[in-house]
Structure formats: structure tokens, C-alpha cells
């Protein structure tokens, strides 16, 4: 009986060498959703194509603009902020997971993003949904939620302070509550 650990590894004798098949498979993957160069390379490698074939396919698709890591970076940042509610750390993790190169992540301008308004909006939603929860428990929930989404400690601290401000509408939390 064969070991399961070798199931996903292509045997060297079984490596595929057809550039047309590789390109067709790459186009299929790209039609599902945009992919980074690294993602596409890994998927084609897993499918059993030779490294030389993969590099050529990726180069061809990049030249005609079907693979563009810089544009994908911008799309992922927008998606991460708008739909996933991620902070800067969370955005960096998302980009890394999707195969964006480190230099593109560093040059993406993430440090220019003001994460405070995004974090405040999320916290206000949580506060509205959780009006029956005691202030200290609500504060812990908000802090944990924002932390898991990659917001900085300073941003979280400021958001919790703002949410706890009586002028913001929550009488249960006050400025004297410590974080």
C-alpha cells in the first residue's frame, strides 16, 4: 500500500512538459480568481508540470497582463479593509498568504493607512450588537476581535477608550475603566 505523504508529490518520471496544457490550467485558475505568481507556480507544480514549463507559462501570462502582483496587492488591500475588516498586520498576513512578494508588501503603502476609523466602525457594530453585555466583558470582546484582525495595540486601546466614552452613547463603559 502506498504512503499518503507521496500522493501530492509528482514523480520525476511523471512530470508534465506540455506548455499548452500548463497554460490552459493556469488560465482556468486565473478565471476563478486572480492569482499571484507564487500561487500559480505552486498550483502548477502540484499538478505535476516541470519548473521550466511553469516559469515560461507565468512569464507569458505576465507579459500579456493576466498575472500582475502589484495590481493584486491593491485589490487584496481594498478587500481586506472593506470586506474583512483587517488592520495593517492582518493585511500583511493576507498578502503573504496569497503569495505576494515581501518587497511588494513593504512598498504597498500599508503604513500610510489609518486603521483607526476602520477599527472604530467595527467596534461600534460590536457595541450595538452587544448592548446587554457588561462593560468589562464587552471591552475584552472588542479588544480580542480587533487583535485577531491585526490591529495595533495603540489603535485598539484608543478605540476602546473612545467606545467607553459616555459621550459616544454607551453608559455602561466609562473613561475610568482600565484597558
C-alpha atoms as one frame of an Amber mdcrd trajectory, in Angstrom:
protein
   0.000   0.000   0.000   1.349   3.449  -0.917   2.058   6.088   1.674  -0.305
   9.078   1.639   2.589  11.512   2.088   3.717  10.930  -1.505   0.278  11.458
  -3.016   0.739  15.174  -3.753   4.360  14.926  -4.870   4.847  14.416  -8.579
   7.306  11.701  -9.565  10.092  12.951 -11.771   9.193  10.390 -14.412   5.599
  11.642 -14.459   6.333  15.368 -14.758   4.269  17.031 -17.446   6.026  19.057
 -20.093   3.209  20.456 -22.225   3.251  24.266 -22.153  -0.210  24.408 -23.743
  -1.749  22.197 -21.060   0.009  24.173 -18.338  -1.186  27.458 -19.819  -4.736
  26.140 -20.141  -4.726  25.065 -16.474  -3.221  28.408 -15.399  -5.926  30.290
 -17.322  -8.574  28.164 -15.646  -7.149  29.059 -12.213  -6.951  32.760 -13.087
 -10.539  32.741 -14.356 -11.704  31.568 -10.928  -9.897  34.380  -9.102  -6.750
  36.483  -9.553  -3.580  34.649  -8.515  -0.083  35.766  -7.610   2.953  34.430
  -9.426   3.872  32.293  -6.419   0.348  30.875  -6.039   0.224  29.939  -9.699
   3.704  28.432  -9.580   2.762  26.257  -6.588  -0.503  25.100  -8.141   1.159
  24.163 -11.431   3.988  22.410  -9.611   1.482  20.445  -7.558  -0.254  19.481
 -10.798   2.996  17.925 -11.984   4.364  20.393 -14.527   8.100  20.913 -14.905
   9.621  24.018 -13.352  10.899  25.247 -16.731   7.413  24.943 -18.238   5.849
  26.725 -15.263   8.288  29.627 -15.442   7.608  30.070 -19.159   3.817  29.993
 -18.688   3.997  32.520 -15.849   6.278  34.758 -17.921   3.902  34.598 -20.904
   0.841  35.375 -18.777   2.667  38.227 -17.034   3.663  39.785 -20.348   0.052
  39.950 -21.509  -1.080  41.292 -18.126  -3.024  38.318 -16.807  -0.700  37.982
 -13.828   0.079  41.257 -12.079   1.179  41.005  -8.455   1.151  44.803  -7.961
  -2.492  45.084  -9.057  -3.395  42.016  -6.997  -1.779  43.647  -3.960  -4.011
  46.704  -4.342  -7.110  44.520  -4.785  -6.284  42.471  -1.700  -5.667  45.561
   0.429  -9.021  47.004  -0.622 -10.749  43.668   0.031  -9.027  43.246   3.397
 -10.050  46.698   4.599 -13.558  46.791   3.157 -14.805  43.227   3.461 -12.674
  41.524   6.088 -12.096  44.459   8.434  -8.367  43.827   8.741  -5.763  46.026
  10.372  -2.289  46.591   8.970  -0.854  43.411  10.487  -3.831  41.435   9.175
  -3.376  42.896   5.695   0.298  41.931   5.677  -0.626  38.391   6.661  -3.298
  38.193   3.944  -0.842  39.390   1.300   1.806  36.938   2.464  -0.648  34.024
   2.423  -1.690  34.895  -1.125   1.918  34.732  -2.321   2.751  38.410  -2.682
   6.498  39.012  -2.501   7.920  40.723   0.588   9.189  43.782  -1.310   5.728
  44.405  -2.799   4.179  44.135   0.665   6.716  46.579   2.100   6.132  49.055
  -0.753   2.333  48.748  -0.726   1.887  51.829   1.460   0.248  49.943   4.317
   1.900  52.225   6.868   0.000  55.171   5.336  -3.364  53.564   6.089  -5.159
  54.990   9.099  -6.619  51.873  10.669  -8.378  53.770  13.468 -11.607  54.629
  11.559 -11.936  51.023  10.388 -11.384  49.675  13.903 -13.830  52.196  15.378
 -16.535  51.210  12.891 -16.079  47.529  13.767 -16.129  48.267  17.496 -19.304
  50.340  17.182 -21.019  47.451  15.385 -19.943  45.064  18.129 -21.095  47.501
  20.792 -24.513  47.869  19.151 -24.978  44.095  18.894 -23.772  43.521  22.445
 -25.615  46.204  24.416 -26.702  43.625  27.023 -23.109  42.642  27.887 -21.336
  44.196  30.904 -18.736  46.848  30.063 -15.644  44.885  31.066 -16.701  41.828
  29.061 -17.599  43.976  26.041 -14.224  45.669  26.245 -12.429  42.297  26.248
 -14.502  41.118  23.281 -13.752  44.231  21.263 -10.052  44.029  22.102  -9.835
  40.349  21.165 -11.817  40.811  17.969  -9.638  43.690  16.771  -6.445  41.945
  17.826  -7.359  38.828  15.830  -7.856  41.007  12.758  -4.406  42.518  13.011
  -4.978  45.941  14.543  -2.161  47.510  16.559  -2.361  47.696  20.327  -2.359
  51.512  20.246  -5.303  51.569  17.841  -7.221  49.038  19.933  -6.533  50.992
  23.111  -7.758  54.234  21.533 -10.880  52.584  20.084 -11.814  51.017  23.419
 -11.264  54.363  25.136 -13.493  56.080  22.543 -16.216  53.410  22.732 -16.161
  53.668  26.517 -16.552  57.449  26.445 -20.020  58.384  27.813 -20.405  60.983
  25.048 -20.234  58.155  22.496 -23.511  56.743  23.782 -22.505  53.795  25.973
 -23.248  54.497  29.605 -22.063  51.036  30.677 -18.415  51.822  29.860 -16.619
  54.867  31.194 -13.206  56.508  30.836 -12.227  55.238  34.279 -12.396  51.646
  33.041  -8.830  50.442  32.519  -7.802  48.519  29.458
